[in-house]
XYZ file of C-alpha atoms in Angstrom:
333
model
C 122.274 -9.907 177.390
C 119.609 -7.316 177.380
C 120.595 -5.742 173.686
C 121.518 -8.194 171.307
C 123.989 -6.074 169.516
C 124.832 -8.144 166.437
C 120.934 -7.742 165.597
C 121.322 -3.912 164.222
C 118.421 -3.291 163.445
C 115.864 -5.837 164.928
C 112.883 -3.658 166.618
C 112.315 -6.968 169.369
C 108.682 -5.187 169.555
C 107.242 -6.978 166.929
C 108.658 -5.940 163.337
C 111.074 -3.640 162.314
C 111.611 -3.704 158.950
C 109.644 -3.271 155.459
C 111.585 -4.463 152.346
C 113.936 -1.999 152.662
C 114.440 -3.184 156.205
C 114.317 0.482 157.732
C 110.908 0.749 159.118
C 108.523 -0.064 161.521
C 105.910 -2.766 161.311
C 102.973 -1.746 159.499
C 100.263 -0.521 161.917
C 97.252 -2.533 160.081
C 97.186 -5.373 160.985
C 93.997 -6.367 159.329
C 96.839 -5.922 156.212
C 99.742 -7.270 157.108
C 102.848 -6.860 154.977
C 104.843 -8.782 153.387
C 108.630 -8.545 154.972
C 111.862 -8.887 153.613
C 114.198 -12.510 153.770
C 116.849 -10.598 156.317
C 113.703 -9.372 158.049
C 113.035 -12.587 159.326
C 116.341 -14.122 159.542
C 116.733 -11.609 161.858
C 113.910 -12.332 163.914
C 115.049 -15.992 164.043
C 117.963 -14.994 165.270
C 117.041 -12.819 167.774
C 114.799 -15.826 169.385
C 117.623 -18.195 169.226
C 119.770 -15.788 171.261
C 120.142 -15.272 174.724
C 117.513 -13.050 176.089
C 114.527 -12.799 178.378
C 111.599 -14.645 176.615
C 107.597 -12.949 175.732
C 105.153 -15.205 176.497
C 101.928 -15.754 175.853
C 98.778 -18.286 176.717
C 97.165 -17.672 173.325
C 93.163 -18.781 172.971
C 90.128 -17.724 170.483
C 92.255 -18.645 167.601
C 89.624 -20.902 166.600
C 87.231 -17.906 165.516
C 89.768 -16.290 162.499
C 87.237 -13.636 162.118
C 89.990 -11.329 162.927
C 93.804 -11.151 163.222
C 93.444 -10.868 166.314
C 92.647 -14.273 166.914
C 94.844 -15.400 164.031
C 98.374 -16.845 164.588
C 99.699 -14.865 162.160
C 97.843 -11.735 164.100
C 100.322 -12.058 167.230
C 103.164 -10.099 167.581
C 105.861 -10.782 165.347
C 108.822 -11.162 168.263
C 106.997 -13.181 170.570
C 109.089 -15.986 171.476
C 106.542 -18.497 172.948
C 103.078 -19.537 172.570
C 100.654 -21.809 174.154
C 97.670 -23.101 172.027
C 95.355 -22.706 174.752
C 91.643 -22.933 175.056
C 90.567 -26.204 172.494
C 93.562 -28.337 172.208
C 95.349 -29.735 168.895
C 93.706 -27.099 166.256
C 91.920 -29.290 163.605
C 93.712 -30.898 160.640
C 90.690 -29.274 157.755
C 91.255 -25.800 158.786
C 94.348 -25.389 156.472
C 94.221 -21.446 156.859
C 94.620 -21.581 160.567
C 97.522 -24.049 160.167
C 99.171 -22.141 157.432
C 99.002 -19.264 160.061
C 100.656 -21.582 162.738
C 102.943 -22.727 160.261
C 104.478 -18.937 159.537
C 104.574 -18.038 163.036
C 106.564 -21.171 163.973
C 108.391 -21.569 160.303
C 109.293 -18.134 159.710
C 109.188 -15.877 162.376
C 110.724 -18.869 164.642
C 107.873 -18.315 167.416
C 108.007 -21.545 169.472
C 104.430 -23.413 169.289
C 103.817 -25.180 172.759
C 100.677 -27.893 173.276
C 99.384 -27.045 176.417
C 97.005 -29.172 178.679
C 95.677 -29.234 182.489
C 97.366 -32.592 183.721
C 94.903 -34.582 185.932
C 95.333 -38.437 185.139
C 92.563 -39.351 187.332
C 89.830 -37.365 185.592
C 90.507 -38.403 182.017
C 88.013 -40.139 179.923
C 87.746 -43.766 180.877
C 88.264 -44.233 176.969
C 91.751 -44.154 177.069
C 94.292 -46.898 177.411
C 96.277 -44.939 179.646
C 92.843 -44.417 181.784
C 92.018 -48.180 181.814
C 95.464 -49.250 182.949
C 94.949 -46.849 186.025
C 92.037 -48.124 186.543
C 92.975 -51.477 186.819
C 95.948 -50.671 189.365
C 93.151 -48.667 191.419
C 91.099 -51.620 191.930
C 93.644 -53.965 193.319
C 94.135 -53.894 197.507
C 96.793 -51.124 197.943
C 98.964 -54.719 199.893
C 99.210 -55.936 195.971
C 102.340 -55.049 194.168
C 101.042 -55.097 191.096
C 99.420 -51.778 192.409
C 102.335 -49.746 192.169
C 103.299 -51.319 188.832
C 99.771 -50.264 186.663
C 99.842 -47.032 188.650
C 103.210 -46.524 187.035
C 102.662 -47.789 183.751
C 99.424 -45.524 183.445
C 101.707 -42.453 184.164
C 104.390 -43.341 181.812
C 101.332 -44.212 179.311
C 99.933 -40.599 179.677
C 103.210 -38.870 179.085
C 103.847 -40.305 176.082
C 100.283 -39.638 175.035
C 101.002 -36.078 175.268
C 104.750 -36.454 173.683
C 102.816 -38.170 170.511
C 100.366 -34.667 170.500
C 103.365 -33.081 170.006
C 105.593 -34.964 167.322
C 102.459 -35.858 165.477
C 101.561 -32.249 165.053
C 105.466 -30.926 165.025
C 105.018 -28.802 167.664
C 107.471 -27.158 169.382
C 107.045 -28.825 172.697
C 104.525 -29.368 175.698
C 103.396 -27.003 178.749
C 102.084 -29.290 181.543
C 99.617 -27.472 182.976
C 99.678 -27.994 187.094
C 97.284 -28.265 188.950
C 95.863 -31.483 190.708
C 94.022 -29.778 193.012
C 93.382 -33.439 194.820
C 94.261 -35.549 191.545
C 96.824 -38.216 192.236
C 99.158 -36.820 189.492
C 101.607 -34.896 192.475
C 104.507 -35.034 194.040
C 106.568 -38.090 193.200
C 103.922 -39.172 190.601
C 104.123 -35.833 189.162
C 107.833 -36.568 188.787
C 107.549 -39.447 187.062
C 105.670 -38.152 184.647
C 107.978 -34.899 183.803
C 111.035 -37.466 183.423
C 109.000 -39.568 180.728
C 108.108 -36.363 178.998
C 112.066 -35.440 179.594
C 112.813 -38.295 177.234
C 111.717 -37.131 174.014
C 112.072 -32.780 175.232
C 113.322 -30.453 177.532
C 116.511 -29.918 179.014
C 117.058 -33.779 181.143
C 120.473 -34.141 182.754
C 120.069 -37.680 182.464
C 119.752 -38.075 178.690
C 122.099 -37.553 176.073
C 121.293 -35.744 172.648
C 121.725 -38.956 171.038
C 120.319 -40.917 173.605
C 117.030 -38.546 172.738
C 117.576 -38.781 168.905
C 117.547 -42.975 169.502
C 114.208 -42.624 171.290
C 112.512 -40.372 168.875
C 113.487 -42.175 165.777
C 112.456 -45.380 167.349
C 109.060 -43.928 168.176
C 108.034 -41.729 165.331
C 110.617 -42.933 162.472
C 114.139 -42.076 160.846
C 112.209 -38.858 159.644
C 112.160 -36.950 163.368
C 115.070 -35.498 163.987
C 114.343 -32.729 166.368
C 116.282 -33.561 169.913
C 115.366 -29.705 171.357
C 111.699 -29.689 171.921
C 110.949 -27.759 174.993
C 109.323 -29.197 177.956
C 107.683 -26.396 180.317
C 105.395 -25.848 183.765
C 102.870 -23.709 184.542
C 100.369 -23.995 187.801
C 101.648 -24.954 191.007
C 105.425 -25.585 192.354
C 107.071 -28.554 192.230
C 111.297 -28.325 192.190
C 111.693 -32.035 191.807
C 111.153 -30.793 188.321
C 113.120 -28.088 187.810
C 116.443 -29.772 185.656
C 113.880 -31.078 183.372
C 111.794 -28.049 182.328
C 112.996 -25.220 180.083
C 110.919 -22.791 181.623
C 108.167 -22.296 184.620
C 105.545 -20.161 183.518
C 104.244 -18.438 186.863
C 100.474 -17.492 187.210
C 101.289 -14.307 188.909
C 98.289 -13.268 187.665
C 97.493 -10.035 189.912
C 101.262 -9.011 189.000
C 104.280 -9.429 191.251
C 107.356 -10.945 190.644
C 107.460 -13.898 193.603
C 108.353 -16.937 192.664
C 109.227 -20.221 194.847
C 113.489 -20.049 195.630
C 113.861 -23.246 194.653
C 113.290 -22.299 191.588
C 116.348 -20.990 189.662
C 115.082 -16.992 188.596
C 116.423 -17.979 184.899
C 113.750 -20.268 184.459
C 110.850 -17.922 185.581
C 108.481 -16.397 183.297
C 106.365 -13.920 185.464
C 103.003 -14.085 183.747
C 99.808 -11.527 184.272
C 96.083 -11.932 183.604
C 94.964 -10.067 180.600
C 92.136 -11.944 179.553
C 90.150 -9.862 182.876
C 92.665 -7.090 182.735
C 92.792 -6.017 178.953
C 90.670 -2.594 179.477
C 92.857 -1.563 181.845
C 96.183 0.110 182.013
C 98.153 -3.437 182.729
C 100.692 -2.197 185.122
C 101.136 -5.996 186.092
C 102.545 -6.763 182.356
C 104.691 -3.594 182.710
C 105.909 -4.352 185.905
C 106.881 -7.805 185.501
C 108.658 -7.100 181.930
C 111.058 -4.159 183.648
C 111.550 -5.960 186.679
C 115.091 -7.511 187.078
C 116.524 -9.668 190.286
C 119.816 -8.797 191.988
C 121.587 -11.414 190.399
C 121.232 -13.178 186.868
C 118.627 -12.422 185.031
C 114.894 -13.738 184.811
C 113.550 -15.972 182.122
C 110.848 -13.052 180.941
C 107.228 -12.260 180.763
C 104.424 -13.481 179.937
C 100.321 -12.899 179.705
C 97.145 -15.268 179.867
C 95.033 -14.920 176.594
C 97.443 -12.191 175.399
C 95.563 -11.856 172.693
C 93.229 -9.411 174.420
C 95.776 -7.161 174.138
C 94.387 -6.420 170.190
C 91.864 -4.584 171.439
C 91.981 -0.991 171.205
C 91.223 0.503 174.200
C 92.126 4.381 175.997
C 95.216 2.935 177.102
C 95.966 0.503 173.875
C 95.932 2.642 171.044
C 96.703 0.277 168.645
C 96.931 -3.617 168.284
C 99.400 -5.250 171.019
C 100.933 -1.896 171.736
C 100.835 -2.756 175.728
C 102.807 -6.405 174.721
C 104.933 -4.830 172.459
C 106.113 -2.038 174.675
C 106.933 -4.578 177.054
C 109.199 -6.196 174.571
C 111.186 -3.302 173.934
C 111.071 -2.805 177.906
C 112.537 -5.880 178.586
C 114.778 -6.346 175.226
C 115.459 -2.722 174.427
C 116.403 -2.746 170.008
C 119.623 -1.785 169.280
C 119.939 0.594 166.299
């Protein structure tokens, strides 16, 4: 599991090959070369295999003033990414979605919509919203109550699950934490098993149960049945056979996570949006760090892309992330 031997000569840091598909990825990134049909296929591969995942919660991408903050900018083997930090990027900026577009396309990175999920803060706007609202307002003895309350969850999920197909994105990273919103425990559920319908990995559905539901929702068109459904924020394990992965926020490094949780599933995730002029021992730690038994489901950073910046102990761009690729996928040659 930890070399993927049948990819010879895939450097999992980031890029291996040039056209010749012998060398390393081109240092300038501000330049970034044009690589070779096998040198992607290759990468593709490589993320469709079995291996512990690099993760990232990527913001700023908005700015394009530098490749840092470009989608095309991020390290080539990075498996997942999070458009964090201004939602669904907008339709008019065609050279930021050609960017996405290549990442996802060609180097097979996985493009997750992320968003904080608080139902009862949302804008009043929404039809989801306004359904709540009208459950709220009736005497908790009503059982119509229940019902709204219900509908408005279901109403949300999908909400997010059209963000997703409308923008063919890769899948959705709930965001967790209520923090007093009525979105928890059992409610919480709810909502992760509507989401399950149309991504993740449900027990309950089957792949043409999925395809039915899709098709009947967006059209004959959408045919994608593995769109991934993940978790990040707090614990909740009436959750865990419908989410792909649980990205912790184990932000001042460590490798805890709640036992309930199966280790397979858990990406241990640092903070290097305050951390990126440091030496990031967290990142290191949590990308060499194996359990007993099993293995873990990888690593991961919030606003990784701070890691572009050239510091005394980042010599050049993403060297920390990349090292902690290799670290935790070491290439086989």
């Amino acid at each position: 599991m930890k070399a993927i031997k049948y990819l010879l000569a895939l450097a999992l840091a980031g890029g291996l090959m040039t056209a010749c598909d012998t060398d390393i990825e081109n240092d300038s990134i501000q330049n970034p070369k044009t690589f070779s049909d096998l040198y992607y296929q290759n990468l593709r591969d490589y993320k469709a295999s079995d291996h512990e995942i690099s993760f990232m919660w990527f913001a700023q991408w908005s700015a394009q003033n530098s490749m840092a903050v470009r989608f095309n900018g991020l390290p080539d083997s990075l498996d997942i990414c999070s458009i964090w930090g201004g939602g669904i990027p907008p339709k008019e900026n065609t050279q930021l979605w050609e960017d996405l577009r290549f990442a996802q396309q060609v180097k097979g990175t996985k493009m997750l919509y992320v968003a904080i999920v608080r139902l009862g803060v949302e804008d009043d706007s929404h039809d989801f919203k306004k359904v709540l609202n009208q459950g709220l307002a009736l005497p908790k003895s009503d059982p119509m109550r229940d019902s709204l309350i219900n509908k408005a969850i279901d109403m949300y999920a999908l909400y997010y699950v059209d963000q997703v197909f409308d923008n063919d994105l890769d899948g959705f990273d709930a965001d967790y934490e209520p923090e007093g919103d009525m979105l928890t425990g059992t409610n919480f559920v709810r909502f992760m098993k509507k989401l399950g319908e149309f991504m993740g990995p449900n027990p309950d559905q089957t792949k043409e149960e999925r395809l039915k539901a899709i098709q009947e929702r967006f059209g004959t068109e959408h045919n994608d049945v593995n769109k991934m459904l993940c978790v990040d924020g707090n614990d909740n394990p009436g959750v865990i056979s419908y989410v792909n992965y649980y990205f912790l926020q184990n932000y001042s490094g460590g490798t805890s996570y709640g036992r309930a949780w199966p280790v397979e599933k858990c990406v241990f995730c640092c903070n290097e949006g305050d951390n990126w002029d440091g030496e990031l021992k967290e990142m290191y730690e949590q990308a060499r760090w194996e359990p007993a038994k099993g293995h873990k489901g990888g690593f991961g950073a919030f606003y990784g892309q701070r890691d572009y910046f050239i510091t005394q102990y980042n010599t050049e761009p993403y060297k920390r992330f990349r090292e902690c690729i290799q670290i935790q996928n070491p290439a086989v040659h």
